[in-house]
Amino acid sequence: MKKVFLWYLKTPLILRIIVGLIFGVILGLYLPSASFVKIFGDVFVGLLKAIAPILVFVLVISSLASAGKGIGKRFTSVITYYMVSTFIAAVVATLASFMFKVTIPLVQSEQSLVPPSSLYEVLNNLLNNMIQNPVVSLSNGNYIGILTWSIILGLTIRKVASDTTKEVLEDISSAVSGAIGAIIQLAPFGIMGLVFASVNEYGLAIFADYGRLVLLLVGCMLVVSLLVNPFIVFLSLKKNPYPLLFKCLKESGVTAFFTRSSAANIPVNMALCERLGLEKEYYSVAIPLGATINMDGAAITITVMTLAAAFTKGISVNIFTAILLSFVATLGACGASGVAGGSLLLIPMACSLFGISADIAMQVVSVGFIIGVIQDSLETALNSTGDVYFAAAAEFKQRMKNGERIPFFENKNQKRKK
């Protein structure tokens, strides 16, 4: 059994998920009476529901508490890049979701869903959820309240706590991330159960809906990666942004696509920063910071999946609520874990804006795991590429203001002359 277990862990997760998906389809089509298979999906969703509130709470507190103080103009610029690009990514996802409305098959819930009747009701619910007791928020899965209190506590701890306390928080954050990693190892079995239940109820037509959802997500990520982010850098540097972008895509994005973890790609990005000639004392902080708060792909995933759930349940979403969702997706994305599938666990927080129950929201999360072979790989590639891309842009901008040389751009010009 030990050898089988080790062999299972050594097999790439993507391959295991594909196998689980195939088995789920086969069992759903040819052995529909095997209802016990659904249990695997129920257990997997239950584990995610149990750990997700703790993950958000601990991760955001630890990230804010450990952020450096007095980090200078370069860090101000790079943080601005990170936050602006993440918000614009959420806006792009919102616009695309309205242009190409996608619904996804969800299992009918016994709970009645009462959609908000006005923007006032949405804002009122938002404020009430924000000030709810943090312990109650954790127990009830109130992600708005969890995010609010984690930001307050994280900023406070950053100012008053000792380094030892911050190290303890980092250890707790690592422990929770480790628990998430263990749960994700069960994803192949969970997806098998979820796909079995879906195919059993809807047939193979379900994959047409998933296909449209994947195309929408991929389209948004490509637009942000190839158009939005280069435009931001061009406005700042007044230089052709694509040589730097293509270098980052080649040396960071490709690796991140396969690791599916921004945290795991940090050493790769740091080595790339060194080759770009950036200062070590700057990029050694900027890159890990980007792995935490630069989450274009996560913002897209949260926005698209949340709006898909709202459209599926027949909830009317106006432009003001959509803008509010973009802000929430931006804040939520900054709390996304640096491990595979981290952004999916933030979807319930955004869904709560529209009164979507936790049961429905976690079904949407499960759909995310089913399409995660493509979605999560591209999301991580977009996020990780942006980390080093904006870190380099921030330093180049400051150097240009100081009249310093930028070897990267000079080398390109020299090649053109030759």
CSV table of C-alpha atoms in Angstrom, one decimal:
chain,number,residue,atom,x,y,z
A,1,MET,CA,0.0,0.0,0.0
A,2,LYS,CA,2.9,2.3,0.8
A,3,LYS,CA,4.4,1.8,-2.7
A,4,VAL,CA,1.0,2.5,-4.3
A,5,PHE,CA,0.6,5.6,-2.3
A,6,LEU,CA,4.0,6.9,-3.2
A,7,TRP,CA,3.4,6.1,-6.8
A,8,TYR,CA,0.1,8.0,-6.6
A,9,LEU,CA,1.9,11.1,-5.2
A,10,LYS,CA,4.7,11.0,-7.7
A,11,THR,CA,2.2,10.9,-10.7
A,12,PRO,CA,1.6,14.5,-11.9
A,13,LEU,CA,-1.6,15.9,-10.5
A,14,ILE,CA,-2.8,17.0,-13.9
A,15,LEU,CA,-2.6,13.4,-15.2
A,16,ARG,CA,-4.4,12.1,-12.2
A,17,ILE,CA,-7.2,14.6,-12.6
A,18,ILE,CA,-7.6,13.7,-16.3
A,19,VAL,CA,-7.8,10.0,-15.3
A,20,GLY,CA,-10.4,10.8,-12.6
A,21,LEU,CA,-12.4,12.9,-15.1
A,22,ILE,CA,-12.4,10.0,-17.7
A,23,PHE,CA,-13.5,7.5,-15.0
A,24,GLY,CA,-16.2,9.8,-13.9
A,25,VAL,CA,-17.5,10.1,-17.5
A,26,ILE,CA,-17.4,6.3,-18.1
A,27,LEU,CA,-19.1,5.5,-14.8
A,28,GLY,CA,-21.8,8.1,-15.4
A,29,LEU,CA,-22.5,6.8,-18.9
A,30,TYR,CA,-22.3,3.1,-18.5
A,31,LEU,CA,-22.8,2.5,-14.7
A,32,PRO,CA,-25.3,5.1,-13.6
A,33,SER,CA,-26.6,3.0,-10.8
A,34,ALA,CA,-23.2,3.3,-8.9
A,35,SER,CA,-24.5,6.2,-6.8
A,36,PHE,CA,-21.8,5.6,-4.2
A,37,VAL,CA,-19.3,7.3,-6.5
A,38,LYS,CA,-21.0,10.6,-5.7
A,39,ILE,CA,-19.7,10.3,-2.1
A,40,PHE,CA,-16.2,11.1,-3.3
A,41,GLY,CA,-17.4,14.4,-4.8
A,42,ASP,CA,-19.4,15.3,-1.6
A,43,VAL,CA,-16.4,14.6,0.6
A,44,PHE,CA,-14.1,16.6,-1.6
A,45,VAL,CA,-16.5,19.6,-1.6
A,46,GLY,CA,-17.0,19.3,2.1
A,47,LEU,CA,-13.3,19.4,2.8
A,48,LEU,CA,-12.9,22.5,0.7
A,49,LYS,CA,-15.8,24.2,2.4
A,50,ALA,CA,-14.2,23.4,5.8
A,51,ILE,CA,-10.7,24.7,5.1
A,52,ALA,CA,-11.4,27.7,2.7
A,53,PRO,CA,-12.5,30.2,5.4
A,54,ILE,CA,-9.4,29.5,7.5
A,55,LEU,CA,-7.1,29.7,4.4
A,56,VAL,CA,-8.4,33.2,3.5
A,57,PHE,CA,-8.2,34.4,7.1
A,58,VAL,CA,-4.7,33.2,7.8
A,59,LEU,CA,-3.1,33.9,4.4
A,60,VAL,CA,-4.2,37.5,4.2
A,61,ILE,CA,-3.2,38.3,7.8
A,62,SER,CA,0.2,36.7,7.3
A,63,SER,CA,0.8,38.5,3.9
A,64,LEU,CA,-0.1,41.9,5.3
A,65,ALA,CA,1.8,41.4,8.6
A,66,SER,CA,5.0,40.4,6.8
A,67,ALA,CA,5.0,43.3,4.2
A,68,GLY,CA,8.0,45.5,4.4
A,69,LYS,CA,7.9,49.1,5.7
A,70,GLY,CA,9.3,52.1,4.0
A,71,ILE,CA,10.0,50.3,0.8
A,72,GLY,CA,10.5,53.3,-1.4
A,73,LYS,CA,9.4,54.6,-4.7
A,74,ARG,CA,10.1,51.5,-6.7
A,75,PHE,CA,7.9,49.4,-4.4
A,76,THR,CA,5.2,52.1,-4.6
A,77,SER,CA,5.3,51.8,-8.4
A,78,VAL,CA,5.2,48.0,-8.5
A,79,ILE,CA,2.4,47.8,-5.9
A,80,THR,CA,0.4,50.2,-8.1
A,81,TYR,CA,1.1,48.1,-11.2
A,82,TYR,CA,0.0,45.0,-9.4
A,83,MET,CA,-3.2,46.4,-8.0
A,84,VAL,CA,-4.2,48.4,-11.1
A,85,SER,CA,-3.6,45.4,-13.5
A,86,THR,CA,-5.5,43.1,-11.2
A,87,PHE,CA,-8.5,45.5,-11.1
A,88,ILE,CA,-8.5,46.0,-14.9
A,89,ALA,CA,-8.3,42.2,-15.3
A,90,ALA,CA,-11.5,41.9,-13.2
A,91,VAL,CA,-13.2,44.7,-15.3
A,92,VAL,CA,-12.2,42.9,-18.6
A,93,ALA,CA,-13.6,39.7,-17.2
A,94,THR,CA,-16.8,41.5,-16.3
A,95,LEU,CA,-17.3,43.0,-19.7
A,96,ALA,CA,-16.5,39.7,-21.4
A,97,SER,CA,-19.0,37.9,-19.2
A,98,PHE,CA,-21.7,40.3,-20.2
A,99,MET,CA,-20.8,40.1,-23.9
A,100,PHE,CA,-20.6,36.3,-23.9
A,101,LYS,CA,-22.9,35.1,-21.2
A,102,VAL,CA,-22.1,31.6,-20.0
A,103,THR,CA,-24.1,29.4,-17.7
A,104,ILE,CA,-22.9,26.2,-16.1
A,105,PRO,CA,-24.8,23.1,-15.0
A,106,LEU,CA,-25.3,23.0,-11.2
A,107,VAL,CA,-26.9,20.4,-9.0
A,108,GLN,CA,-30.3,21.7,-7.8
A,109,SER,CA,-30.1,22.8,-4.1
A,110,GLU,CA,-32.8,22.3,-1.6
A,111,GLN,CA,-32.2,25.8,-0.3
A,112,SER,CA,-34.2,28.6,-1.7
A,113,LEU,CA,-32.2,31.3,-3.4
A,114,VAL,CA,-33.5,34.9,-3.0
A,115,PRO,CA,-31.5,37.2,-5.3
A,116,PRO,CA,-31.0,40.8,-4.1
A,117,SER,CA,-33.6,43.2,-5.5
A,118,SER,CA,-31.5,46.4,-5.7
A,119,LEU,CA,-28.0,47.8,-5.5
A,120,TYR,CA,-28.9,49.2,-2.1
A,121,GLU,CA,-29.7,45.7,-0.8
A,122,VAL,CA,-26.3,44.4,-2.1
A,123,LEU,CA,-24.4,47.3,-0.4
A,124,ASN,CA,-26.4,46.8,2.8
A,125,ASN,CA,-25.7,43.1,2.9
A,126,LEU,CA,-22.0,43.9,2.1
A,127,LEU,CA,-21.7,46.3,5.0
A,128,ASN,CA,-23.5,44.0,7.4
A,129,ASN,CA,-21.3,41.1,6.4
A,130,MET,CA,-18.2,43.2,6.8
A,131,ILE,CA,-18.9,44.1,10.4
A,132,GLN,CA,-20.0,40.6,11.4
A,133,ASN,CA,-18.1,39.0,14.3
A,134,PRO,CA,-14.9,37.4,12.9
A,135,VAL,CA,-15.5,34.1,14.7
A,136,VAL,CA,-19.1,34.0,13.4
A,137,SER,CA,-17.8,34.9,9.9
A,138,LEU,CA,-15.4,32.0,10.0
A,139,SER,CA,-18.0,29.5,11.2
A,140,ASN,CA,-20.6,30.7,8.7
A,141,GLY,CA,-18.2,31.0,5.8
A,142,ASN,CA,-18.9,34.8,5.5
A,143,TYR,CA,-15.9,35.6,3.2
A,144,ILE,CA,-16.6,39.4,3.1
A,145,GLY,CA,-16.3,39.5,6.9
A,146,ILE,CA,-13.3,37.2,6.9
A,147,LEU,CA,-11.5,39.4,4.4
A,148,THR,CA,-12.4,42.6,6.3
A,149,TRP,CA,-11.1,41.4,9.6
A,150,SER,CA,-8.0,39.7,8.2
A,151,ILE,CA,-7.0,43.1,6.6
A,152,ILE,CA,-7.6,45.0,9.8
A,153,LEU,CA,-5.7,42.4,11.9
A,154,GLY,CA,-2.9,42.1,9.3
A,155,LEU,CA,-2.2,45.8,9.1
A,156,THR,CA,-2.4,46.1,12.9
A,157,ILE,CA,0.0,43.2,13.5
A,158,ARG,CA,2.3,44.6,10.9
A,159,LYS,CA,2.7,47.8,13.0
A,160,VAL,CA,2.7,46.5,16.6
A,161,ALA,CA,3.8,42.8,16.6
A,162,SER,CA,7.3,41.5,17.0
A,163,ASP,CA,9.2,39.6,14.3
A,164,THR,CA,8.6,36.4,16.3
A,165,THR,CA,4.9,36.9,16.1
A,166,LYS,CA,5.1,37.4,12.3
A,167,GLU,CA,7.2,34.3,11.9
A,168,VAL,CA,4.6,32.3,13.8
A,169,LEU,CA,1.9,33.7,11.5
A,170,GLU,CA,4.0,32.6,8.5
A,171,ASP,CA,4.4,29.1,10.0
A,172,ILE,CA,0.6,28.9,10.5
A,173,SER,CA,0.0,30.1,7.0
A,174,SER,CA,2.4,27.5,5.7
A,175,ALA,CA,0.6,24.8,7.7
A,176,VAL,CA,-2.8,25.8,6.3
A,177,SER,CA,-1.3,25.8,2.8
A,178,GLY,CA,0.1,22.4,3.5
A,179,ALA,CA,-3.4,21.2,4.5
A,180,ILE,CA,-4.8,22.6,1.3
A,181,GLY,CA,-2.1,20.8,-0.6
A,182,ALA,CA,-3.1,17.5,1.0
A,183,ILE,CA,-6.8,18.1,0.2
A,184,ILE,CA,-6.0,18.9,-3.4
A,185,GLN,CA,-4.2,15.5,-3.7
A,186,LEU,CA,-7.7,14.1,-3.3
A,187,ALA,CA,-8.9,16.1,-6.3
A,188,PRO,CA,-8.9,13.2,-8.8
A,189,PHE,CA,-11.3,11.2,-6.7
A,190,GLY,CA,-13.5,14.3,-5.9
A,191,ILE,CA,-13.6,15.2,-9.6
A,192,MET,CA,-14.5,11.6,-10.5
A,193,GLY,CA,-17.5,11.8,-8.2
A,194,LEU,CA,-18.5,15.3,-9.3
A,195,VAL,CA,-18.2,14.4,-13.0
A,196,PHE,CA,-20.1,11.2,-12.4
A,197,ALA,CA,-23.0,13.1,-10.8
A,198,SER,CA,-23.0,15.7,-13.5
A,199,VAL,CA,-22.9,13.3,-16.5
A,200,ASN,CA,-25.5,11.1,-14.7
A,201,GLU,CA,-27.9,14.0,-14.6
A,202,TYR,CA,-27.1,16.0,-17.7
A,203,GLY,CA,-25.3,13.6,-20.1
A,204,LEU,CA,-22.3,14.6,-22.2
A,205,ALA,CA,-23.9,17.9,-23.1
A,206,ILE,CA,-22.4,19.2,-19.9
A,207,PHE,CA,-18.9,19.4,-21.5
A,208,ALA,CA,-20.2,21.9,-24.1
A,209,ASP,CA,-21.0,24.3,-21.2
A,210,TYR,CA,-17.6,23.7,-19.7
A,211,GLY,CA,-16.0,24.3,-23.1
A,212,ARG,CA,-17.6,27.7,-23.4
A,213,LEU,CA,-16.6,28.6,-19.9
A,214,VAL,CA,-12.9,27.6,-20.6
A,215,LEU,CA,-12.9,29.7,-23.8
A,216,LEU,CA,-14.2,32.7,-21.9
A,217,LEU,CA,-11.5,32.4,-19.2
A,218,VAL,CA,-8.7,31.8,-21.7
A,219,GLY,CA,-9.9,34.7,-23.9
A,220,CYS,CA,-9.9,37.1,-20.9
A,221,MET,CA,-6.4,36.0,-19.8
A,222,LEU,CA,-4.9,36.4,-23.3
A,223,VAL,CA,-6.4,39.9,-23.6
A,224,VAL,CA,-4.9,40.9,-20.3
A,225,SER,CA,-1.6,39.3,-20.9
A,226,LEU,CA,-1.0,40.5,-24.5
A,227,LEU,CA,-2.9,43.8,-24.5
A,228,VAL,CA,-3.7,45.3,-21.1
A,229,ASN,CA,-0.5,44.7,-19.2
A,230,PRO,CA,1.8,45.8,-22.1
A,231,PHE,CA,-0.4,49.0,-22.5
A,232,ILE,CA,0.1,49.8,-18.8
A,233,VAL,CA,3.9,49.4,-19.1
A,234,PHE,CA,4.0,51.4,-22.3
A,235,LEU,CA,2.1,54.3,-20.6
A,236,SER,CA,4.7,54.2,-17.9
A,237,LEU,CA,8.0,53.7,-19.7
A,238,LYS,CA,7.2,55.1,-23.2
A,239,LYS,CA,9.1,52.1,-24.6
A,240,ASN,CA,8.0,49.1,-26.7
A,241,PRO,CA,6.7,46.8,-24.0
A,242,TYR,CA,6.7,43.6,-26.0
A,243,PRO,CA,10.4,42.6,-25.9
A,244,LEU,CA,10.3,42.6,-22.1
A,245,LEU,CA,6.9,40.8,-22.1
A,246,PHE,CA,8.0,38.0,-24.5
A,247,LYS,CA,11.1,37.4,-22.4
A,248,CYS,CA,9.0,37.2,-19.2
A,249,LEU,CA,6.5,34.9,-21.0
A,250,LYS,CA,9.3,32.6,-22.3
A,251,GLU,CA,11.4,32.4,-19.1
A,252,SER,CA,8.7,32.7,-16.4
A,253,GLY,CA,5.3,32.0,-18.0
A,254,VAL,CA,6.2,28.7,-19.5
A,255,THR,CA,7.6,27.3,-16.3
A,256,ALA,CA,4.6,28.6,-14.3
A,257,PHE,CA,2.2,27.0,-16.7
A,258,PHE,CA,3.5,23.6,-15.7
A,259,THR,CA,4.2,24.2,-12.0
A,260,ARG,CA,0.7,25.9,-11.6
A,261,SER,CA,2.1,27.7,-8.5
A,262,SER,CA,3.2,31.3,-8.3
A,263,ALA,CA,5.0,30.5,-5.1
A,264,ALA,CA,6.9,27.6,-6.7
A,265,ASN,CA,7.9,29.9,-9.5
A,266,ILE,CA,9.4,32.6,-7.2
A,267,PRO,CA,13.0,31.2,-7.6
A,268,VAL,CA,12.6,31.2,-11.4
A,269,ASN,CA,11.4,34.8,-11.4
A,270,MET,CA,14.3,35.9,-9.1
A,271,ALA,CA,16.8,34.3,-11.4
A,272,LEU,CA,15.2,36.1,-14.4
A,273,CYS,CA,15.3,39.5,-12.5
A,274,GLU,CA,19.0,38.9,-12.0
A,275,ARG,CA,19.5,38.4,-15.7
A,276,LEU,CA,17.5,41.5,-16.4
A,277,GLY,CA,20.0,43.5,-14.2
A,278,LEU,CA,17.6,44.4,-11.4
A,279,GLU,CA,18.8,45.1,-7.9
A,280,LYS,CA,18.7,42.1,-5.6
A,281,GLU,CA,17.5,44.1,-2.5
A,282,TYR,CA,14.5,45.2,-4.6
A,283,TYR,CA,13.4,42.1,-6.5
A,284,SER,CA,13.9,39.8,-3.5
A,285,VAL,CA,10.9,41.5,-1.9
A,286,ALA,CA,9.0,42.6,-5.1
A,287,ILE,CA,8.7,39.1,-6.5
A,288,PRO,CA,7.4,37.3,-3.4
A,289,LEU,CA,5.0,40.3,-2.9
A,290,GLY,CA,3.8,39.9,-6.5
A,291,ALA,CA,3.2,36.2,-5.9
A,292,THR,CA,0.7,37.3,-3.2
A,293,ILE,CA,-1.0,40.4,-4.5
A,294,ASN,CA,-0.4,40.4,-8.3
A,295,MET,CA,-3.3,38.1,-9.3
A,296,ASP,CA,-4.7,39.1,-12.7
A,297,GLY,CA,-5.6,35.5,-13.5
A,298,ALA,CA,-7.2,35.0,-10.1
A,299,ALA,CA,-9.3,38.1,-10.5
A,300,ILE,CA,-10.5,36.9,-13.9
A,301,THR,CA,-11.3,33.4,-12.6
A,302,ILE,CA,-13.3,34.8,-9.6
A,303,THR,CA,-15.2,37.3,-11.7
A,304,VAL,CA,-16.1,34.9,-14.6
A,305,MET,CA,-17.1,32.0,-12.4
A,306,THR,CA,-19.1,34.2,-10.1
A,307,LEU,CA,-21.1,35.8,-12.9
A,308,ALA,CA,-21.6,32.4,-14.5
A,309,ALA,CA,-23.1,31.2,-11.3
A,310,ALA,CA,-25.3,34.4,-11.1
A,311,PHE,CA,-26.5,34.0,-14.7
A,312,THR,CA,-27.1,30.3,-14.1
A,313,LYS,CA,-29.4,31.1,-11.1
A,314,GLY,CA,-31.2,33.8,-13.1
A,315,ILE,CA,-29.9,36.7,-10.9
A,316,SER,CA,-30.0,40.1,-12.6
A,317,VAL,CA,-26.7,41.9,-12.4
A,318,ASN,CA,-26.5,45.6,-13.2
A,319,ILE,CA,-23.4,47.6,-14.1
A,320,PHE,CA,-23.0,49.1,-10.6
A,321,THR,CA,-23.0,45.6,-9.0
A,322,ALA,CA,-20.6,44.4,-11.6
A,323,ILE,CA,-18.2,47.2,-10.8
A,324,LEU,CA,-18.5,46.3,-7.1
A,325,LEU,CA,-17.7,42.7,-8.0
A,326,SER,CA,-14.6,43.9,-9.7
A,327,PHE,CA,-13.4,45.6,-6.5
A,328,VAL,CA,-14.3,42.5,-4.5
A,329,ALA,CA,-12.5,40.2,-7.0
A,330,THR,CA,-9.4,42.4,-6.8
A,331,LEU,CA,-9.3,42.3,-3.0
A,332,GLY,CA,-10.1,38.6,-3.0
A,333,ALA,CA,-7.5,37.8,-5.6
A,334,CYS,CA,-4.8,39.4,-3.4
A,335,GLY,CA,-5.7,36.7,-0.8
A,336,ALA,CA,-5.4,33.8,-3.3
A,337,SER,CA,-3.0,31.2,-2.2
A,338,GLY,CA,0.2,30.7,-4.1
A,339,VAL,CA,-0.6,27.1,-4.8
A,340,ALA,CA,-2.5,25.3,-7.5
A,341,GLY,CA,-6.2,26.1,-7.4
A,342,GLY,CA,-5.9,28.8,-4.8
A,343,SER,CA,-8.1,31.4,-6.5
A,344,LEU,CA,-11.1,28.9,-6.8
A,345,LEU,CA,-11.4,29.0,-3.0
A,346,LEU,CA,-12.1,32.8,-3.2
A,347,ILE,CA,-15.2,32.3,-5.4
A,348,PRO,CA,-17.6,31.9,-2.5
A,349,MET,CA,-16.6,35.3,-1.2
A,350,ALA,CA,-17.6,36.9,-4.4
A,351,CYS,CA,-20.8,34.8,-4.8
A,352,SER,CA,-22.0,36.0,-1.4
A,353,LEU,CA,-22.4,39.5,-3.0
A,354,PHE,CA,-25.4,38.1,-4.9
A,355,GLY,CA,-26.9,36.0,-2.1
A,356,ILE,CA,-25.6,32.8,-3.7
A,357,SER,CA,-25.5,30.1,-1.0
A,358,ALA,CA,-22.3,28.4,0.1
A,359,ASP,CA,-23.5,25.1,-1.3
A,360,ILE,CA,-24.0,26.5,-4.8
A,361,ALA,CA,-20.7,28.5,-4.6
A,362,MET,CA,-18.7,25.4,-3.7
A,363,GLN,CA,-20.3,23.6,-6.7
A,364,VAL,CA,-18.9,26.4,-8.8
A,365,VAL,CA,-15.5,25.8,-7.1
A,366,SER,CA,-15.8,22.1,-8.0
A,367,VAL,CA,-16.4,23.0,-11.7
A,368,GLY,CA,-13.3,25.1,-11.5
A,369,PHE,CA,-11.3,22.1,-10.5
A,370,ILE,CA,-12.8,20.1,-13.4
A,371,ILE,CA,-11.5,22.7,-15.9
A,372,GLY,CA,-8.4,23.5,-13.8
A,373,VAL,CA,-6.1,21.6,-16.1
A,374,ILE,CA,-6.4,24.5,-18.5
A,375,GLN,CA,-7.7,27.3,-16.4
A,376,ASP,CA,-5.3,27.1,-13.5
A,377,SER,CA,-2.2,26.6,-15.7
A,378,LEU,CA,-3.0,29.7,-17.7
A,379,GLU,CA,-3.9,31.7,-14.6
A,380,THR,CA,-0.6,30.9,-13.0
A,381,ALA,CA,1.3,31.7,-16.1
A,382,LEU,CA,-0.4,35.1,-16.3
A,383,ASN,CA,0.2,35.9,-12.6
A,384,SER,CA,3.8,34.8,-12.5
A,385,THR,CA,4.7,36.6,-15.8
A,386,GLY,CA,3.2,39.7,-14.4
A,387,ASP,CA,5.2,39.5,-11.2
A,388,VAL,CA,8.5,39.8,-12.9
A,389,TYR,CA,7.2,42.0,-15.8
A,390,PHE,CA,5.9,44.7,-13.5
A,391,ALA,CA,8.8,44.4,-11.1
A,392,ALA,CA,11.2,45.1,-14.0
A,393,ALA,CA,9.0,47.9,-15.3
A,394,ALA,CA,9.0,49.6,-11.8
A,395,GLU,CA,12.8,49.6,-11.6
A,396,PHE,CA,13.3,50.7,-15.2
A,397,LYS,CA,10.9,53.6,-14.6
A,398,GLN,CA,12.8,54.8,-11.6
A,399,ARG,CA,16.2,54.4,-13.3
A,400,MET,CA,14.9,56.4,-16.3
A,401,LYS,CA,13.8,59.2,-14.0
A,402,ASN,CA,17.3,59.2,-12.5
A,403,GLY,CA,18.9,59.3,-15.9
A,404,GLU,CA,20.5,55.9,-15.5
A,405,ARG,CA,21.2,53.4,-18.3
A,406,ILE,CA,18.7,50.6,-19.0
A,407,PRO,CA,20.9,47.8,-20.4
A,408,PHE,CA,17.9,45.7,-21.5
A,409,PHE,CA,16.6,48.4,-23.9
A,410,GLU,CA,20.1,49.3,-25.0
A,411,ASN,CA,20.9,45.7,-26.0
A,412,LYS,CA,17.7,45.6,-28.1
A,413,ASN,CA,18.6,48.8,-29.9
A,414,GLN,CA,22.1,47.5,-30.6
A,415,LYS,CA,20.7,44.3,-32.1
A,416,ARG,CA,18.4,46.3,-34.4
A,417,LYS,CA,21.4,48.4,-35.6
A,418,LYS,CA,23.4,45.3,-36.3
